[in-house]
Amino acid sequence: MSDQIALLEERVTQATTAVERIDAFLNLTEEIAKLDIYEASKVANQALDLSLKQEPVYRRGQAVALSLLSHYNSQLGHFQLALEQGQSALSILPQVNEKARIPATLNNVSAVYRKLGDISESLNYSLKQLEASTQLNDSASHAAALVGVGVGYIDLGERDPDNLINGVHYFERALGVFTDLNDTYGITMVLNNMCYTLTLMGKYDEAIDQGLKALGIARHNKHPKMELSAGNSLANAYLRQKDTAKALEYAQETADLATKAKLPEYAVEAHRTTGQAYHLQSQPAEALPYLQKALALAEKINHRHHIFQCHFALSQTYKALGDADAALHHFEEFHATKESVFNDHSNRKLQNLEVLFRTESAKQEAAYYATLYQTEQARRHLAEGLNQIGRALTGTLDLQEILDKILANLEDLVIYDRASLLIQQEEDLLTFVAVRGYDDESSPLNNKIPFRMEDTTDIFVHIYQTKRPLAIPDVDEYPYWRGHRGINPPRAWLGVPLIHRDEVVGMLSLARITPNPFTEDDITISTTLALQSAIAIANAQLYEQAQRRADEMTTLIQIGQDVSASLDLDTVLERIARHAHLLFNASNTIVWLRDEDTPTLHAQVAIGTYANEFKEDIVPIGDGITGTVAETGKAEIVYDIDDDPRSQHIPGTPRVEEDNHTLICAPIVAKRSTIGVMSLYRQTLVGNFTSADLNFLIGLTRQAAIALENARLYEQIKGFNTQLEATVAQRTADLQTAYEQLERLDKTKSDFIDVTAHELRTPLTLIKGYGQLIEEEPDMAAQLIRPMLDGAERMHDIVDTMLMMIKIDSRTLDLLPEPLHVHTLITDIASTLSKPLKDRQLTLTVEGNVAKLPPITGDEEALHNVFVNVIQNAIKYTPDGGRITIRGRAWQETPPHPDWPPHAIEVQIKDTGIGIATDALDLIFTKFYQTGQVANHSTSKYQFKGGGPGLGLAIARGIIEAHFGKLWATSPGHETNNFLGSTFHILLPCSPPIPYPDLALPSSD
């Protein structure tokens, strides 16, 4: 028992009122149903009994319990009871504000009717579910309803193969919804139905593929009922394919599972398939017991579909066994059951039609011959008209002329009040490219209609998906009618797809303002014309594209010549703009350039009606449509400037609503930086810009970028001679400075040799002196070895320091990055410094925020070297009794300074020492830098103002920069008698790349 079930059972016992207890029972039964349908039905019956015993009856409890019991009894094979309970629930649910349960209950009643053999009612309830789920915007139930309608078509498939195709269409729509919802049960159900349907269509390999997918998903997601359905469907597919071994394998496995789960409906089908497989293997004796067991179960649960199928299989088996009487009996039962399942409704309809025919036959016969001649004449007239239209459409390659002729010629064959041609020029957008019957104010010409393929209720999407005409007799009664802004809705409407090479490329829309529906003849004529029109439009578009490509190539050649012929920026940009202005049939063309000093754009070139107004305008980067393109670097088309919230009015130009325009903009990019924008305006009446226009404009802006670069290079060359003289003078001064620096470097080298000699002489003196003592006094060796080792270790440290500096200078420092915590590193170092800190009476404090720093990725040994050098430096230049404080901070996205990296940490090591002169804040990180006089140098790691080789801070900065970090110092200054102190800042990104970066040091904090 799950924890959830135990919790719900506890709520039942703790309920203080009858209503609370009933609701708790209802919640409990839905949880139990996930494990055991039979036990769940018991709890649901308790809830129903309690609801009926209340005064007054607890109607909500009654309705929900009946809905659940209908579902459970359907699963258990109690179909008649399930039907009664489902219908009762449907009569109460709307009254108790449980509308959300209605679609699922309708789905269950539909399934029960199907199992009872009433296909007509099953389909009726599926359609009701489709309507209810749409009203509730319940996607899952909507998909389930689509499955129900599809199953209805499949049940009728044997009589009309087209119904199988319709069924597959509904399954595909349902699969799309279930996939979007990630509903694995629904996905499995649809795949299983696809397997069953494809089997009926004789597409066995495809059927088996879908069945295996369904079985795999059902098992993976633990949907036992769908696992049984998929197993049966696979067994049936293999049986039809005559692979009896596979059929027996899946059928017997499914029968065992269904029996254990107490689900007789699935066991019936599995036993029947097993019997049929044995029969196909010419083993009728082995087949007979399975078929008899299947029939007994089917009759027990009154599953009429399975009953007539079992009778048929038994008639064939008894025939093979030579028992003619039994074979005949089962064949008669099969026929009677099948007729009752499929033909009750059809027989009644045929009888009514037969009576009508006998009473009206005389009139019909007379009318037939009277209309035969008229029909033939009308067909000849239609054929001649369509032939004339075909000749007219193929007589020109001008697209607009073709579009106008289509509507004009159609008017002679089909009566309409308004007509439109819509072409899909952009993804998810239909454009009105030709209209007829509209006045100038309401004309939708060049307007665009958005549509989404997932919106299955949209009339345009319906036509695109089905590739069939859609006729609406009365728009007022059509729930999904979609009108267009500013156009009065019609009464009757006809939409016909324009299909070219089996792809829908547009639509023909016809409207009547009176309630006069379009006839079948109207639809046939319009469809025929639409097919002719689609071909003519495609040919004209190809011709237009070829012409456009020729014009574009000519323009590119001319622009290339212009760019190479002149180095004057204004001349070249104006020529490019004029070519674009003519090619795009623009009303205004502007080349905007970015200001070097301010984040704004100014019009370098403007052509058109309002050229002067554009030249006077200044566009801030990021403002308006043009400013946005400059900021994002992305070209775009704005089809309706009036509807774009970024639209800004330029002083001196007319308002958008007074002069409708469409806009196309592309950035001018040089060296990966946007340096300008090219914008073109076109009147909407001329036509919208297309994606092809946008791609070509992007090519033009590249030419403009080349022109800008050429002009700037030319300006640079012009100024080169002037700069050359100044450069020579500067170089002379630089040589003088370099000479002075060499002198200082020579002194630095001398100082370094002096310091290094001192550093090495001290440990050597120790080693030599103590070595002589050991030679003279061997018994004192143990006492004298330690100073010698200390001296050797000091020499080793000096050599390691010099080697580390060489590696940093040559960028050959090998780092082994790994996750580590800076707090652990610092505390380990602090523990090793306890003795020198105690000797110097110094206080070292590691603040708590250091422990909260996030982990970083770095070389532990190298970073240990950094913190040791910086902390030792703080100790050496802090007087006895002083303080050293280590604190830290971190950030995830927005750093404290704009030039710092995101997701990094900063460690500050602050001392109360002698401070650092302002002009030495950066010098202290250079190699061999020494404070004070070299002659007063004293070797010590921790002595106040103790000396060293002058490499510690240089090495520390080199290691930090190799980690893509930064190291710098801040200090109020250096005064001999006043200890101003200093702070060393260590900045490290949490995940730095390797190898070395090139980083500039930040300004002080």
PDB file of N, CA and C in Angstrom, residues 913-951:
ATOM      1  N   GLY A 913      50.365  47.972   8.404  1.00  0.00           N
ATOM      2  CA  GLY A 913      51.796  48.160   8.257  1.00  0.00           C
ATOM      3  C   GLY A 913      52.197  49.535   7.786  1.00  0.00           C
ATOM      4  N   ILE A 914      53.384  49.591   7.142  1.00  0.00           N
ATOM      5  CA  ILE A 914      54.000  50.883   6.811  1.00  0.00           C
ATOM      6  C   ILE A 914      53.357  51.524   5.593  1.00  0.00           C
ATOM      7  N   GLY A 915      52.470  50.777   4.885  1.00  0.00           N
ATOM      8  CA  GLY A 915      51.803  51.351   3.737  1.00  0.00           C
ATOM      9  C   GLY A 915      52.676  51.352   2.486  1.00  0.00           C
ATOM     10  N   ILE A 916      52.088  51.831   1.379  1.00  0.00           N
ATOM     11  CA  ILE A 916      52.780  51.840   0.088  1.00  0.00           C
ATOM     12  C   ILE A 916      52.598  53.203  -0.539  1.00  0.00           C
ATOM     13  N   ALA A 917      53.670  53.751  -1.039  1.00  0.00           N
ATOM     14  CA  ALA A 917      53.581  55.046  -1.732  1.00  0.00           C
ATOM     15  C   ALA A 917      52.704  54.905  -2.969  1.00  0.00           C
ATOM     16  N   THR A 918      51.992  55.977  -3.300  1.00  0.00           N
ATOM     17  CA  THR A 918      51.047  55.930  -4.421  1.00  0.00           C
ATOM     18  C   THR A 918      51.749  55.548  -5.721  1.00  0.00           C
ATOM     19  N   ASP A 919      52.945  56.077  -5.952  1.00  0.00           N
ATOM     20  CA  ASP A 919      53.642  55.786  -7.203  1.00  0.00           C
ATOM     21  C   ASP A 919      54.284  54.403  -7.208  1.00  0.00           C
ATOM     22  N   ALA A 920      54.196  53.683  -6.086  1.00  0.00           N
ATOM     23  CA  ALA A 920      54.803  52.354  -6.030  1.00  0.00           C
ATOM     24  C   ALA A 920      53.764  51.237  -5.985  1.00  0.00           C
ATOM     25  N   LEU A 921      52.470  51.597  -6.090  1.00  0.00           N
ATOM     26  CA  LEU A 921      51.415  50.584  -5.973  1.00  0.00           C
ATOM     27  C   LEU A 921      51.530  49.515  -7.039  1.00  0.00           C
ATOM     28  N   ASP A 922      52.047  49.879  -8.218  1.00  0.00           N
ATOM     29  CA  ASP A 922      52.217  48.884  -9.275  1.00  0.00           C
ATOM     30  C   ASP A 922      53.651  48.376  -9.349  1.00  0.00           C
ATOM     31  N   LEU A 923      54.620  49.237  -8.926  1.00  0.00           N
ATOM     32  CA  LEU A 923      56.030  48.837  -8.998  1.00  0.00           C
ATOM     33  C   LEU A 923      56.343  47.658  -8.081  1.00  0.00           C
ATOM     34  N   ILE A 924      55.613  47.546  -6.969  1.00  0.00           N
ATOM     35  CA  ILE A 924      55.926  46.462  -6.020  1.00  0.00           C
ATOM     36  C   ILE A 924      55.712  45.084  -6.643  1.00  0.00           C
ATOM     37  N   PHE A 925      54.964  45.029  -7.779  1.00  0.00           N
ATOM     38  CA  PHE A 925      54.726  43.736  -8.427  1.00  0.00           C
ATOM     39  C   PHE A 925      55.740  43.461  -9.536  1.00  0.00           C
ATOM     40  N   THR A 926      56.726  44.353  -9.718  1.00  0.00           N
ATOM     41  CA  THR A 926      57.748  44.103 -10.734  1.00  0.00           C
ATOM     42  C   THR A 926      58.875  43.278 -10.128  1.00  0.00           C
ATOM     43  N   LYS A 927      59.598  42.586 -11.009  1.00  0.00           N
ATOM     44  CA  LYS A 927      60.695  41.727 -10.549  1.00  0.00           C
ATOM     45  C   LYS A 927      61.805  42.558  -9.887  1.00  0.00           C
ATOM     46  N   PHE A 928      62.356  42.023  -8.805  1.00  0.00           N
ATOM     47  CA  PHE A 928      63.539  42.527  -8.111  1.00  0.00           C
ATOM     48  C   PHE A 928      63.268  43.847  -7.379  1.00  0.00           C
ATOM     49  N   TYR A 929      61.988  44.254  -7.280  1.00  0.00           N
ATOM     50  CA  TYR A 929      61.714  45.533  -6.619  1.00  0.00           C
ATOM     51  C   TYR A 929      62.045  45.401  -5.138  1.00  0.00           C
ATOM     52  N   GLN A 930      62.783  46.409  -4.593  1.00  0.00           N
ATOM     53  CA  GLN A 930      63.183  46.410  -3.191  1.00  0.00           C
ATOM     54  C   GLN A 930      62.755  47.725  -2.554  1.00  0.00           C
ATOM     55  N   THR A 931      62.271  47.625  -1.310  1.00  0.00           N
ATOM     56  CA  THR A 931      61.998  48.851  -0.535  1.00  0.00           C
ATOM     57  C   THR A 931      63.236  49.180   0.290  1.00  0.00           C
ATOM     58  N   GLY A 932      63.489  50.414   0.409  1.00  0.00           N
ATOM     59  CA  GLY A 932      64.659  50.829   1.186  1.00  0.00           C
ATOM     60  C   GLY A 932      65.958  50.654   0.408  1.00  0.00           C
ATOM     61  N   GLN A 933      67.092  50.875   1.093  1.00  0.00           N
ATOM     62  CA  GLN A 933      68.396  50.767   0.460  1.00  0.00           C
ATOM     63  C   GLN A 933      68.852  49.315   0.412  1.00  0.00           C
ATOM     64  N   VAL A 934      69.398  48.908  -0.740  1.00  0.00           N
ATOM     65  CA  VAL A 934      69.876  47.535  -0.895  1.00  0.00           C
ATOM     66  C   VAL A 934      71.021  47.254   0.062  1.00  0.00           C
ATOM     67  N   ALA A 935      71.801  48.282   0.382  1.00  0.00           N
ATOM     68  CA  ALA A 935      72.942  48.085   1.279  1.00  0.00           C
ATOM     69  C   ALA A 935      72.504  47.666   2.677  1.00  0.00           C
ATOM     70  N   ASN A 936      71.246  48.036   3.043  1.00  0.00           N
ATOM     71  CA  ASN A 936      70.724  47.678   4.365  1.00  0.00           C
ATOM     72  C   ASN A 936      69.925  46.382   4.343  1.00  0.00           C
ATOM     73  N   HIS A 937      70.048  45.608   3.264  1.00  0.00           N
ATOM     74  CA  HIS A 937      69.249  44.378   3.084  1.00  0.00           C
ATOM     75  C   HIS A 937      69.579  43.367   4.183  1.00  0.00           C
ATOM     76  N   SER A 938      68.537  42.740   4.720  1.00  0.00           N
ATOM     77  CA  SER A 938      68.712  41.663   5.706  1.00  0.00           C
ATOM     78  C   SER A 938      67.805  40.520   5.319  1.00  0.00           C
ATOM     79  N   THR A 939      68.343  39.303   5.326  1.00  0.00           N
ATOM     80  CA  THR A 939      67.575  38.139   4.894  1.00  0.00           C
ATOM     81  C   THR A 939      66.655  37.680   6.007  1.00  0.00           C
ATOM     82  N   SER A 940      65.338  37.666   5.730  1.00  0.00           N
ATOM     83  CA  SER A 940      64.379  37.144   6.704  1.00  0.00           C
ATOM     84  C   SER A 940      63.022  37.014   6.039  1.00  0.00           C
ATOM     85  N   LYS A 941      62.279  35.935   6.421  1.00  0.00           N
ATOM     86  CA  LYS A 941      60.919  35.774   5.913  1.00  0.00           C
ATOM     87  C   LYS A 941      59.919  36.571   6.729  1.00  0.00           C
ATOM     88  N   TYR A 942      60.183  36.747   8.020  1.00  0.00           N
ATOM     89  CA  TYR A 942      59.150  37.305   8.894  1.00  0.00           C
ATOM     90  C   TYR A 942      59.615  38.522   9.685  1.00  0.00           C
ATOM     91  N   GLN A 943      60.911  38.854   9.668  1.00  0.00           N
ATOM     92  CA  GLN A 943      61.408  40.012  10.405  1.00  0.00           C
ATOM     93  C   GLN A 943      60.794  41.287   9.834  1.00  0.00           C
ATOM     94  N   PHE A 944      60.505  42.258  10.690  1.00  0.00           N
ATOM     95  CA  PHE A 944      59.936  43.532  10.237  1.00  0.00           C
ATOM     96  C   PHE A 944      60.886  44.198   9.235  1.00  0.00           C
ATOM     97  N   LYS A 945      60.382  44.474   8.037  1.00  0.00           N
ATOM     98  CA  LYS A 945      61.134  45.045   6.922  1.00  0.00           C
ATOM     99  C   LYS A 945      62.236  44.109   6.454  1.00  0.00           C
ATOM    100  N   GLY A 946      62.076  42.788   6.730  1.00  0.00           N
ATOM    101  CA  GLY A 946      63.055  41.821   6.272  1.00  0.00           C
ATOM    102  C   GLY A 946      63.096  41.750   4.749  1.00  0.00           C
ATOM    103  N   GLY A 947      64.251  41.448   4.206  1.00  0.00           N
ATOM    104  CA  GLY A 947      64.410  41.475   2.751  1.00  0.00           C
ATOM    105  C   GLY A 947      64.225  40.110   2.109  1.00  0.00           C
ATOM    106  N   GLY A 948      64.323  40.091   0.796  1.00  0.00           N
ATOM    107  CA  GLY A 948      64.248  38.889  -0.009  1.00  0.00           C
ATOM    108  C   GLY A 948      64.727  39.227  -1.408  1.00  0.00           C
ATOM    109  N   PRO A 949      64.623  38.302  -2.334  1.00  0.00           N
ATOM    110  CA  PRO A 949      65.102  38.574  -3.703  1.00  0.00           C
ATOM    111  C   PRO A 949      64.197  39.528  -4.490  1.00  0.00           C
ATOM    112  N   GLY A 950      63.065  39.904  -3.953  1.00  0.00           N
ATOM    113  CA  GLY A 950      62.182  40.840  -4.676  1.00  0.00           C
ATOM    114  C   GLY A 950      61.354  40.182  -5.755  1.00  0.00           C
ATOM    115  N   LEU A 951      61.022  38.884  -5.589  1.00  0.00           N
ATOM    116  CA  LEU A 951      60.263  38.170  -6.632  1.00  0.00           C
ATOM    117  C   LEU A 951      58.899  37.690  -6.146  1.00  0.00           C
TER     118      LEU A 951
END
